[in-house]
XYZ file of C-alpha atoms in Angstrom:
118
model
C -194.942 -119.842 62.809
C -191.483 -118.905 61.695
C -189.019 -116.996 63.808
C -189.509 -114.047 61.452
C -193.281 -114.040 61.993
C -192.800 -114.281 65.745
C -190.396 -111.317 65.617
C -192.800 -109.250 63.503
C -195.653 -109.800 65.948
C -193.455 -109.037 68.969
C -192.166 -105.871 67.267
C -195.725 -104.758 66.530
C -196.751 -105.311 70.127
C -193.752 -103.258 71.301
C -194.757 -100.515 68.833
C -198.297 -100.528 70.196
C -196.930 -100.039 73.705
C -193.982 -97.725 73.079
C -195.260 -95.529 70.236
C -199.029 -95.627 70.684
C -199.072 -95.681 74.470
C -200.995 -98.905 75.038
C -200.087 -100.726 78.223
C -200.964 -103.663 80.425
C -203.071 -101.333 82.563
C -204.996 -100.145 79.505
C -205.346 -103.716 78.181
C -206.782 -104.896 81.486
C -209.650 -102.419 81.083
C -210.833 -104.222 77.939
C -213.020 -106.807 79.633
C -215.564 -107.095 76.806
C -213.180 -108.759 74.306
C -212.248 -105.470 72.627
C -208.689 -106.652 71.910
C -210.002 -109.874 70.403
C -212.595 -108.013 68.309
C -209.983 -105.595 66.983
C -207.686 -108.487 66.072
C -210.558 -110.276 64.362
C -211.333 -107.152 62.318
C -207.735 -107.007 61.053
C -207.828 -110.751 60.382
C -211.105 -110.410 58.456
C -209.643 -107.569 56.396
C -206.530 -109.636 55.631
C -208.749 -112.507 54.509
C -210.715 -110.198 52.203
C -213.911 -110.736 54.191
C -214.438 -107.044 54.923
C -213.495 -103.804 53.192
C -211.251 -101.114 54.648
C -214.181 -98.718 54.549
C -216.584 -98.328 56.181
C -215.337 -99.078 59.664
C -216.270 -102.669 60.596
C -219.333 -102.964 62.805
C -217.318 -105.081 65.269
C -214.522 -102.486 65.548
C -214.428 -101.689 69.279
C -212.771 -98.272 69.236
C -212.925 -94.849 67.671
C -212.694 -94.814 63.858
C -209.299 -93.075 63.944
C -207.728 -96.303 65.253
C -208.916 -98.430 62.306
C -205.890 -98.446 60.001
C -205.908 -101.512 57.747
C -202.979 -102.012 55.407
C -202.021 -105.067 53.387
C -202.452 -108.739 54.208
C -199.131 -109.153 55.985
C -199.406 -105.943 58.011
C -202.972 -106.709 59.044
C -202.007 -110.221 60.138
C -199.138 -108.868 62.214
C -201.478 -106.359 63.874
C -204.047 -109.088 64.477
C -201.377 -111.321 66.004
C -200.198 -108.553 68.330
C -203.766 -107.824 69.442
C -204.390 -111.543 70.006
C -201.258 -111.712 72.156
C -202.445 -108.724 74.166
C -205.819 -110.447 74.734
C -204.194 -113.763 75.670
C -201.950 -111.969 78.155
C -204.915 -110.058 79.574
C -206.836 -113.296 80.070
C -203.802 -114.832 81.743
C -203.541 -111.938 84.192
C -207.248 -112.387 84.927
C -206.617 -116.088 85.630
C -208.716 -117.228 82.674
C -206.105 -119.100 80.637
C -202.582 -120.396 80.653
C -200.023 -117.619 80.697
C -197.158 -119.811 79.528
C -195.389 -118.008 76.632
C -195.462 -121.106 74.419
C -199.224 -121.402 74.888
C -199.662 -117.793 73.768
C -197.952 -118.413 70.466
C -199.658 -121.735 69.851
C -203.017 -119.945 70.006
C -201.899 -117.218 67.594
C -200.291 -119.756 65.264
C -203.549 -121.701 65.007
C -205.382 -118.562 63.920
C -202.789 -117.272 61.481
C -201.975 -120.633 59.901
C -205.540 -120.759 58.572
C -204.989 -117.632 56.505
C -203.871 -117.942 52.906
C -201.023 -115.634 52.037
C -199.508 -115.702 55.521
C -195.952 -116.824 55.146
C -194.565 -115.221 58.320
């Protein structure tokens, strides 16, 4: 993943926290893989596997939070949600919390997507 892609994902995560009010405390309440499911929905939309409407069956939250855009934007949102889930798992002691490990996991997912040129 390029430095630019890394920066885009970090900026999106900051936006989710600072503008939308999501937080570590809120993330830690999602113990049924909601963050992962939301990221997968954005990834599936970016890959053209699902339509923007209707709301995906796997979408874990209220319909007002489903806001797909274009491929790049959806991949950035997916990456930020994956980071949030990886961090949540780390706080729960379920995976490595090393920052490099976080990005390696996201990179593996995003590198499989055509059109992602972070």
